[in-house]
Coordinates of N, CA and C in Angstrom, one line a residue:
X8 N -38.6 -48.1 2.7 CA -40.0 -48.4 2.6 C -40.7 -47.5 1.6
X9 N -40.5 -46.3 1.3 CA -40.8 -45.3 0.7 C -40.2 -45.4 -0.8
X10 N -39.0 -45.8 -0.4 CA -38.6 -45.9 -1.9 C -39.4 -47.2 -2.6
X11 N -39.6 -48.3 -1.8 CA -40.3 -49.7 -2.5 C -41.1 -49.1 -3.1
X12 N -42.2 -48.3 -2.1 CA -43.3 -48.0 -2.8 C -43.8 -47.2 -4.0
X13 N -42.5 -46.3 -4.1 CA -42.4 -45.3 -5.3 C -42.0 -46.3 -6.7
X14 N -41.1 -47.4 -6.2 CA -40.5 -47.9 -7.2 C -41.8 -49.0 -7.9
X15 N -42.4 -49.7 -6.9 CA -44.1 -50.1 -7.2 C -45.3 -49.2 -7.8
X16 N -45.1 -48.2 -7.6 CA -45.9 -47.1 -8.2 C -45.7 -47.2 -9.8
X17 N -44.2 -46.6 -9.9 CA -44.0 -46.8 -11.3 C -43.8 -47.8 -12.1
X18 N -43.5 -48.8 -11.7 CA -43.9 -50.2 -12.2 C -45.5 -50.6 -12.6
X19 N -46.1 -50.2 -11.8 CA -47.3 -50.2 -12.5 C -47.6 -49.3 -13.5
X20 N -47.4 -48.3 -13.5 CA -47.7 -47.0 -14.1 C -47.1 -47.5 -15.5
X21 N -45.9 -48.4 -15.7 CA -45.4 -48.7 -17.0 C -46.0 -49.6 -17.5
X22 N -46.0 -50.5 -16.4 CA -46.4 -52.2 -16.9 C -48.3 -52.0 -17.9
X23 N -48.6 -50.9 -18.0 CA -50.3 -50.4 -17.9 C -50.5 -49.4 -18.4
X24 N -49.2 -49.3 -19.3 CA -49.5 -48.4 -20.9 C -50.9 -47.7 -21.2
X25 N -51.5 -49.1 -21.8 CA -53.2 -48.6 -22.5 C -54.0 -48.0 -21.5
X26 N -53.4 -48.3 -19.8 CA -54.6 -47.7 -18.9 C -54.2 -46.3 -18.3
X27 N -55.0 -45.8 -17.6 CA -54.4 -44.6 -17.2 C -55.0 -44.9 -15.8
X28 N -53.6 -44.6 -15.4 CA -53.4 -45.1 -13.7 C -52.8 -44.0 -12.9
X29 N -53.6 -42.8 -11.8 CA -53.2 -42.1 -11.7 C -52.5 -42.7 -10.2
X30 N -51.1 -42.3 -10.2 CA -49.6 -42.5 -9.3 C -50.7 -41.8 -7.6
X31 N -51.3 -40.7 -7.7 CA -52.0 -40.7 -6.8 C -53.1 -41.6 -5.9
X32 N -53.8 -42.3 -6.9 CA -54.5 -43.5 -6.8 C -54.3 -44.7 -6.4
X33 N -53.1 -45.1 -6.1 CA -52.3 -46.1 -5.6 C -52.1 -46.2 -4.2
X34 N -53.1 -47.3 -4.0 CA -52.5 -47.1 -2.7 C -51.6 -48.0 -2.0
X35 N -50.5 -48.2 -1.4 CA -49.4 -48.8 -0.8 C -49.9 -49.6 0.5
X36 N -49.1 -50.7 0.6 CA -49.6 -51.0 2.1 C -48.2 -51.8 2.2
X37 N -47.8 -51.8 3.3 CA -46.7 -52.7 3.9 C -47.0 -54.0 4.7
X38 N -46.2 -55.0 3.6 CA -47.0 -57.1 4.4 C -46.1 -56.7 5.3
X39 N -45.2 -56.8 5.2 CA -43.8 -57.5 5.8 C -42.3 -57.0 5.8
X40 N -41.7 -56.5 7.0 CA -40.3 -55.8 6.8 C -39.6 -57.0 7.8
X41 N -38.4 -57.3 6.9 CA -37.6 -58.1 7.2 C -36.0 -57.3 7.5
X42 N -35.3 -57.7 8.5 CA -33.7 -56.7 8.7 C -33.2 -58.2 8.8
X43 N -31.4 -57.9 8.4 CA -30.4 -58.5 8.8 C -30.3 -58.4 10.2
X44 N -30.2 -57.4 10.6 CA -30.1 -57.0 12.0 C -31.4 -56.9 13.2
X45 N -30.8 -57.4 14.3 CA -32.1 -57.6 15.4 C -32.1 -56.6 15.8
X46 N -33.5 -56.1 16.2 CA -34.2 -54.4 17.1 C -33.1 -54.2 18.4
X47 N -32.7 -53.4 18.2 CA -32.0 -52.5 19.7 C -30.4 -52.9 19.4
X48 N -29.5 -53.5 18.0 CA -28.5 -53.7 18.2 C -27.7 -52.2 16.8
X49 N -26.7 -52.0 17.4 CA -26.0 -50.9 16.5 C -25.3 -51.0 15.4
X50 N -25.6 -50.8 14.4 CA -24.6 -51.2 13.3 C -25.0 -49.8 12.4
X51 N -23.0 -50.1 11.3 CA -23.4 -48.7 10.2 C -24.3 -48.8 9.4
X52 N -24.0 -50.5 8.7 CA -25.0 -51.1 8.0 C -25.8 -51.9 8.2
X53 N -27.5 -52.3 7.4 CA -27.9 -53.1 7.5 C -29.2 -53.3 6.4
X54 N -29.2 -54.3 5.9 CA -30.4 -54.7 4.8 C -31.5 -55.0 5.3
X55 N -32.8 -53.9 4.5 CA -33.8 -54.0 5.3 C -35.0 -54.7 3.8
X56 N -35.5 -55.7 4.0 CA -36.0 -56.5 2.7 C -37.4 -56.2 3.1
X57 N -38.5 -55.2 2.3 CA -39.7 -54.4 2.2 C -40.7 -55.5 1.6
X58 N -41.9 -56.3 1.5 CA -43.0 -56.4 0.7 C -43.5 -55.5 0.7
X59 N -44.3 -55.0 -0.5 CA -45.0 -53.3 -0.1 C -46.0 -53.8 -1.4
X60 N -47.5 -53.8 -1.0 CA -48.7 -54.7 -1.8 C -49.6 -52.9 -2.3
X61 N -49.3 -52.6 -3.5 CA -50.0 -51.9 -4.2 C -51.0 -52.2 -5.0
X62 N -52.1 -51.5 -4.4 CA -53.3 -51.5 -5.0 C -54.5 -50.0 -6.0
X63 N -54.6 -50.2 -6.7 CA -55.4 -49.2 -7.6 C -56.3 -49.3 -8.8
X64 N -57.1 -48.6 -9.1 CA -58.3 -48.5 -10.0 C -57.8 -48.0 -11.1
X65 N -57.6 -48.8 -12.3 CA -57.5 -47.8 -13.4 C -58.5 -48.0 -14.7
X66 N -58.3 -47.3 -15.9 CA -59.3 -46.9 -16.9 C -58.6 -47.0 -17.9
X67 N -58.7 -47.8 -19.2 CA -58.4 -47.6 -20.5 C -58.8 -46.1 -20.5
X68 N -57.5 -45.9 -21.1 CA -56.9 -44.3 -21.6 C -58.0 -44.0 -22.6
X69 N -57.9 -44.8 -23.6 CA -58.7 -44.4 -25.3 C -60.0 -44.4 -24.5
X70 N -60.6 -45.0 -23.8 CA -62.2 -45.5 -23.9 C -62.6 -44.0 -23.0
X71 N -61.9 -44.0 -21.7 CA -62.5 -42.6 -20.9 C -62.3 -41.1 -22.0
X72 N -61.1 -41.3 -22.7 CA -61.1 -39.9 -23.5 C -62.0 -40.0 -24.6
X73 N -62.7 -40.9 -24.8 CA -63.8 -41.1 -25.6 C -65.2 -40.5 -24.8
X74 N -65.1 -41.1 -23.4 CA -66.4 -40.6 -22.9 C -66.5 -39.2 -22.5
X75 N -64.9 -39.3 -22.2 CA -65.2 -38.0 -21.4 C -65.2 -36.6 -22.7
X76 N -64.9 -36.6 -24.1 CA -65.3 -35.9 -24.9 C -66.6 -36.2 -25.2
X77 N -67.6 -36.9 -25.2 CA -68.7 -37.0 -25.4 C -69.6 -36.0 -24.2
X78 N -69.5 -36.3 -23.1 CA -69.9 -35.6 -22.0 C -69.3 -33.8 -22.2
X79 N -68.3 -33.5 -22.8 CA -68.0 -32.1 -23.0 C -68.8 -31.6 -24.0
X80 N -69.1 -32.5 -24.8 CA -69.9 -32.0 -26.5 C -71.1 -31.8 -26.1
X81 N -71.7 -32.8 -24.7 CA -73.2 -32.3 -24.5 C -73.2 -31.0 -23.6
X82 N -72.3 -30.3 -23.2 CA -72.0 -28.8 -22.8 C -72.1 -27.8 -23.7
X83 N -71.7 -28.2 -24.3 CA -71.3 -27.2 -25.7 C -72.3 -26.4 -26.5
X84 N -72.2 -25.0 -26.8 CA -73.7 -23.7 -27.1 C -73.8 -24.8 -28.7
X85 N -75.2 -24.4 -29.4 CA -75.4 -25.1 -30.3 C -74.8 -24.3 -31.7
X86 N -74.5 -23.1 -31.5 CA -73.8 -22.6 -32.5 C -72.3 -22.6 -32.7
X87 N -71.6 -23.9 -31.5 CA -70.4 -23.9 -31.6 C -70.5 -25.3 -31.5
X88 N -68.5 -25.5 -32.2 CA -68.7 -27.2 -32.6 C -67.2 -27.1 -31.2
X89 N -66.8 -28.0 -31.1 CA -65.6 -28.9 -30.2 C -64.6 -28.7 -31.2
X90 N -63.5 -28.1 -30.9 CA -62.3 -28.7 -32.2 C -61.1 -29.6 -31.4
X91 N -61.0 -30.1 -31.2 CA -60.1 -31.2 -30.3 C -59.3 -31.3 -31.4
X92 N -58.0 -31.1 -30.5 CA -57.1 -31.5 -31.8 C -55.6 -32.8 -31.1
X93 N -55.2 -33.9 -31.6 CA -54.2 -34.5 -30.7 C -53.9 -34.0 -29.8
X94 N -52.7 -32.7 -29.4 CA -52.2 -32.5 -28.6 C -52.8 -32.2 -27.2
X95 N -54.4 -32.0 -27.3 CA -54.9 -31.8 -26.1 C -55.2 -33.0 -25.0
X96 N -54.7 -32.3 -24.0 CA -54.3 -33.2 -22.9 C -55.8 -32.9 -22.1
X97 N -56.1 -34.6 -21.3 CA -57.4 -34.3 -20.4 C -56.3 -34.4 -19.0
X98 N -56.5 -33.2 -18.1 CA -55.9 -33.2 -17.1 C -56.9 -34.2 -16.0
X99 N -56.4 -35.0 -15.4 CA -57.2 -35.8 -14.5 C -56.7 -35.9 -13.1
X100 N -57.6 -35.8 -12.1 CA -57.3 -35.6 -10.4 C -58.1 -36.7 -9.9
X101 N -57.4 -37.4 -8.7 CA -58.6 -38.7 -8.4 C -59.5 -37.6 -7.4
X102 N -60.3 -37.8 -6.7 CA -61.4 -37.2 -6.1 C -61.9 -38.0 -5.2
X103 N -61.7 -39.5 -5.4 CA -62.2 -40.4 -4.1 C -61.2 -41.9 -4.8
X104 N -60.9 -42.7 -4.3 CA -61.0 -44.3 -4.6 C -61.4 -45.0 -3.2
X105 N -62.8 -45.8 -3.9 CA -63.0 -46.5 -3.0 C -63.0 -48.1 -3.5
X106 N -61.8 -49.0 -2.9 CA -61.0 -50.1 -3.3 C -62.1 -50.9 -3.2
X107 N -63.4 -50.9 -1.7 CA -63.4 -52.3 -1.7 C -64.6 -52.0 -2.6
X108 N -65.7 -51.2 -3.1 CA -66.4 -51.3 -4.0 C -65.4 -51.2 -5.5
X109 N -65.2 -50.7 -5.6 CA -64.0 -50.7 -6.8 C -64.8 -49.3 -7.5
X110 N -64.6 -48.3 -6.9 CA -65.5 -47.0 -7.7 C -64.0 -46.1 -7.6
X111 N -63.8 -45.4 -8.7 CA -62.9 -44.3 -8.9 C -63.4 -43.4 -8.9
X112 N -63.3 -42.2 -8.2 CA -64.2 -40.9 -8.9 C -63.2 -39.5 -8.9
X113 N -62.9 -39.0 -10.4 CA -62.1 -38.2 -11.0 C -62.7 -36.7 -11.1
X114 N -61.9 -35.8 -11.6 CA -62.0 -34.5 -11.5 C -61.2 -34.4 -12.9
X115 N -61.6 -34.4 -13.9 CA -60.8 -34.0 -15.1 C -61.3 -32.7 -15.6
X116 N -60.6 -32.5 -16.8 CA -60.4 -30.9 -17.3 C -59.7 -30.8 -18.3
X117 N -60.0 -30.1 -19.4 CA -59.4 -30.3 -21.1 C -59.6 -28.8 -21.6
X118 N -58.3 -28.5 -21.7 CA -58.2 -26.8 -22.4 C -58.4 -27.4 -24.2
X119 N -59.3 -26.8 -24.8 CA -58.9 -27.3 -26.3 C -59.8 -25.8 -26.9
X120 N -59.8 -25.9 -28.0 CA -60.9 -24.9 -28.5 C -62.4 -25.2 -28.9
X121 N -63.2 -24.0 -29.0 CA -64.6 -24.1 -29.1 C -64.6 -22.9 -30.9
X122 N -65.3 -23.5 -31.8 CA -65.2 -23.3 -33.0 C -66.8 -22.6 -33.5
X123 N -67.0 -21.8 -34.1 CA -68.3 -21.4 -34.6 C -69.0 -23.0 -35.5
X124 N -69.9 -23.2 -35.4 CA -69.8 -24.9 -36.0 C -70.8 -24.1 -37.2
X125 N -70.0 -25.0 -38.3 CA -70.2 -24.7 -39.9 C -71.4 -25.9 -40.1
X126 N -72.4 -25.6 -41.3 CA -72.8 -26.6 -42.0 C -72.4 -27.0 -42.8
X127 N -71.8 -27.8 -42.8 CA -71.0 -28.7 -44.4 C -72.1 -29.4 -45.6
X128 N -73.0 -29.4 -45.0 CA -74.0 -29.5 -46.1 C -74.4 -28.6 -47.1
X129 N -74.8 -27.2 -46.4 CA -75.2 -26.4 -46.4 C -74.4 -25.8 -47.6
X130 N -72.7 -25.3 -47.0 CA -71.7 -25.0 -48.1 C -71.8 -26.0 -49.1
X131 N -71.8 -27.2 -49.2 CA -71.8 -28.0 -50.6 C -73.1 -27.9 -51.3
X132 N -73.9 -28.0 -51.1 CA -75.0 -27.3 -51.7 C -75.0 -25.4 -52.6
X133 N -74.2 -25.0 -51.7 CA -74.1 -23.7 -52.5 C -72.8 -23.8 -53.1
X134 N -72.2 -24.5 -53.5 CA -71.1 -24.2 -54.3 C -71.1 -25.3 -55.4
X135 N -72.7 -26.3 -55.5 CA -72.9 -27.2 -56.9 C -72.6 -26.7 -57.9
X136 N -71.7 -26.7 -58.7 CA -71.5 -26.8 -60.5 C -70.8 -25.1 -60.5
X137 N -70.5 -24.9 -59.1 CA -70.0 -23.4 -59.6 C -68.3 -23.1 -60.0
X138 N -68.0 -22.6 -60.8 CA -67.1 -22.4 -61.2 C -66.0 -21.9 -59.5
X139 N -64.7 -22.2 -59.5 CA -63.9 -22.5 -58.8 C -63.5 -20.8 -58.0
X140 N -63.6 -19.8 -58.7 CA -63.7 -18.1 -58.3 C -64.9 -18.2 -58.0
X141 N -65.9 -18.4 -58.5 CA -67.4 -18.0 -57.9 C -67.5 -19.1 -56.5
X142 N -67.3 -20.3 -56.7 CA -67.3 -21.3 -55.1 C -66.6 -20.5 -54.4
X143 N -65.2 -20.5 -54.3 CA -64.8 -19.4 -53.0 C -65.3 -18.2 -53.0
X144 N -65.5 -17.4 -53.8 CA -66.3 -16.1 -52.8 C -67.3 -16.5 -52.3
X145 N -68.3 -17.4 -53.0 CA -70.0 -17.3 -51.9 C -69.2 -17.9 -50.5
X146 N -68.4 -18.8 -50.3 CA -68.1 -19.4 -49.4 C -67.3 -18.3 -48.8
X147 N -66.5 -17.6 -49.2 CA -65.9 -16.4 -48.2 C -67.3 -15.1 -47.5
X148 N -68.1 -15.2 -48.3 CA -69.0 -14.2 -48.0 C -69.7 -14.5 -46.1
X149 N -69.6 -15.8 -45.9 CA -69.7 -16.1 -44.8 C -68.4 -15.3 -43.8
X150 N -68.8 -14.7 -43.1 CA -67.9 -14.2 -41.7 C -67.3 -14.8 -41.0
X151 N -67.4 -15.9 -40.8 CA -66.8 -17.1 -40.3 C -65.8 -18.4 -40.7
X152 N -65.5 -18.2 -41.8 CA -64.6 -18.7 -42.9 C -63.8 -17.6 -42.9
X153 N -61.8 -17.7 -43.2 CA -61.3 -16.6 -43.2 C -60.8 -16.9 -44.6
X154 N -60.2 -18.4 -44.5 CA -59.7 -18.7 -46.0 C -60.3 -19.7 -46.8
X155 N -60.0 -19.9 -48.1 CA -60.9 -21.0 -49.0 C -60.1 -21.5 -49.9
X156 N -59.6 -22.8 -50.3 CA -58.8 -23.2 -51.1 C -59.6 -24.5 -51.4
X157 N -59.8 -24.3 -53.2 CA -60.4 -25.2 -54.0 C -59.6 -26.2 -54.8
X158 N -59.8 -27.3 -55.0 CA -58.6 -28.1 -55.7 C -59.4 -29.1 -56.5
X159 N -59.5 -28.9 -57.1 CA -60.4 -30.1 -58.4 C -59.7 -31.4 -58.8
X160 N -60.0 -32.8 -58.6 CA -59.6 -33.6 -59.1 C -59.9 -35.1 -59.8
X161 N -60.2 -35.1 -61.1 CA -58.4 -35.2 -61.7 C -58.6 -33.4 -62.2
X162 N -56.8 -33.0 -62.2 CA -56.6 -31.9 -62.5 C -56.2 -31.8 -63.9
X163 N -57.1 -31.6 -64.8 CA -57.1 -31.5 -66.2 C -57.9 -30.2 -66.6
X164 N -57.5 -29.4 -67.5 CA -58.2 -28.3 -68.0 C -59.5 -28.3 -68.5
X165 N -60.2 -29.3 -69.0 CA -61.8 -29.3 -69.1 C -62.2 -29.5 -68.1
X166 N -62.1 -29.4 -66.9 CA -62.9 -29.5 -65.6 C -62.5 -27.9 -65.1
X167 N -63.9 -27.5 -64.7 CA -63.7 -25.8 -64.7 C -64.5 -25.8 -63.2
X168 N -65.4 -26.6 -63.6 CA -66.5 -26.0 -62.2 C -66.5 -27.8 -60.9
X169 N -67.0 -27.4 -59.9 CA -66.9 -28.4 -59.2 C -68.4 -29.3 -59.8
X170 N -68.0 -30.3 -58.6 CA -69.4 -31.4 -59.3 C -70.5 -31.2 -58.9
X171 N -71.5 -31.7 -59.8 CA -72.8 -31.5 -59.4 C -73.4 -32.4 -58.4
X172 N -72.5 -33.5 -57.8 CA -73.1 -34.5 -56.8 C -72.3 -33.7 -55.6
X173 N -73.0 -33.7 -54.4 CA -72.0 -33.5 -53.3 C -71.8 -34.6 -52.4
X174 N -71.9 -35.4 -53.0 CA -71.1 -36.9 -52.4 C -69.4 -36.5 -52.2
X175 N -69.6 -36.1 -53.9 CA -67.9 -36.0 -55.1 C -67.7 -34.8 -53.9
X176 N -68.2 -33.9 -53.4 CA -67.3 -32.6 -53.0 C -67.2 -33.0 -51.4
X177 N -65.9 -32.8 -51.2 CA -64.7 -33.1 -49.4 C -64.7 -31.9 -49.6
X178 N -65.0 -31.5 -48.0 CA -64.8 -30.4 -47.5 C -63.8 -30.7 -46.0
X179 N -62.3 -30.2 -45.7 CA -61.9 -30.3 -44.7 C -61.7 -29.2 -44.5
X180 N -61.7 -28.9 -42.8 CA -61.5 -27.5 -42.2 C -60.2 -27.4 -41.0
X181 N -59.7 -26.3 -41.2 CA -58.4 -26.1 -40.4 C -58.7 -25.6 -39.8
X182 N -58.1 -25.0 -37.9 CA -58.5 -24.4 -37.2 C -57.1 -23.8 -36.8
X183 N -57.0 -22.4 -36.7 CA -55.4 -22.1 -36.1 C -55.7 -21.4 -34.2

């Protein structure tokens, strides 16, 4: 009986990829046990044929780790940004299911990092038309920036200094 139900557990748990269906959340019920053998007779063997009717609440995966980073970012000090990077995992606990309303209620939790949050406006505006040594130091002179790497493109020798639109200037940032 135990084993049906574990084997039902994971069968859902596969068949339901895009959702996230926590194995705890499941709840099992037993229709119907059927034996080869009648109650009170002795044998070594006997086949015992389980229905076992699983039921549970689940959540597109993408959509809740969408909300549930939105809800961490309105936590967050205003001098610091979120750096979420793939690998971080949202750890999730059920906390109640109640079937016949259909309400899940979770306990999650996400180790990731908290970043000093930069103006990217700000640096592109101070690094308009400036030559490629002068943009990295003003931009290193910030405390908070450790390294700076400029790359100009197309890469041809009459181009010395960056552009004067900061549309033209991408700024991406690495976090270690």
């Amino acid at each position: 009986e135990k084993k049906a139900g574990e084997e039902n557990k994971n069968k859902i748990v596969e068949n339901n990829k895009d959702y996230q269906i926590l194995s705890e959340g499941i709840k099992l019920e037993t229709i119907d046990k059927k034996s080869d053998k009648s109650v009170g007779s002795q044998t070594d063997k006997f086949n015992l044929l389980v229905k076992v009717k699983a039921v549970t609440i689940g959540m597109n995966s993408a959509e809740y780790r969408t909300k549930f980073v939105e809800m961490i970012k309105k936590q967050v000090p205003e001098n610091k940004s979120l750096n979420l990077r793939e690998n971080d995992n949202i750890e999730t606990k059920v906390e109640n299911m109640d079937y016949v309303n259909k309400k899940l209620i979770v306990v999650s939790s996400i180790s990731t990092q908290l970043a000093p949050k930069l103006d990217l406006n700000d640096i592109k505006k101070s690094v308009i038309f400036k030559s490629i040594p002068k943009a990295e130091s003003d931009i290193k002179t910030d405390q908070l920036i450790e390294s700076v790497k400029i790359y100009l493109h197309p890469n041809w020798s009459p181009i010395k200094r960056l552009p004067l639109i900061t549309k033209r200037i991408n700024i991406s940032i690495e976090y270690e």
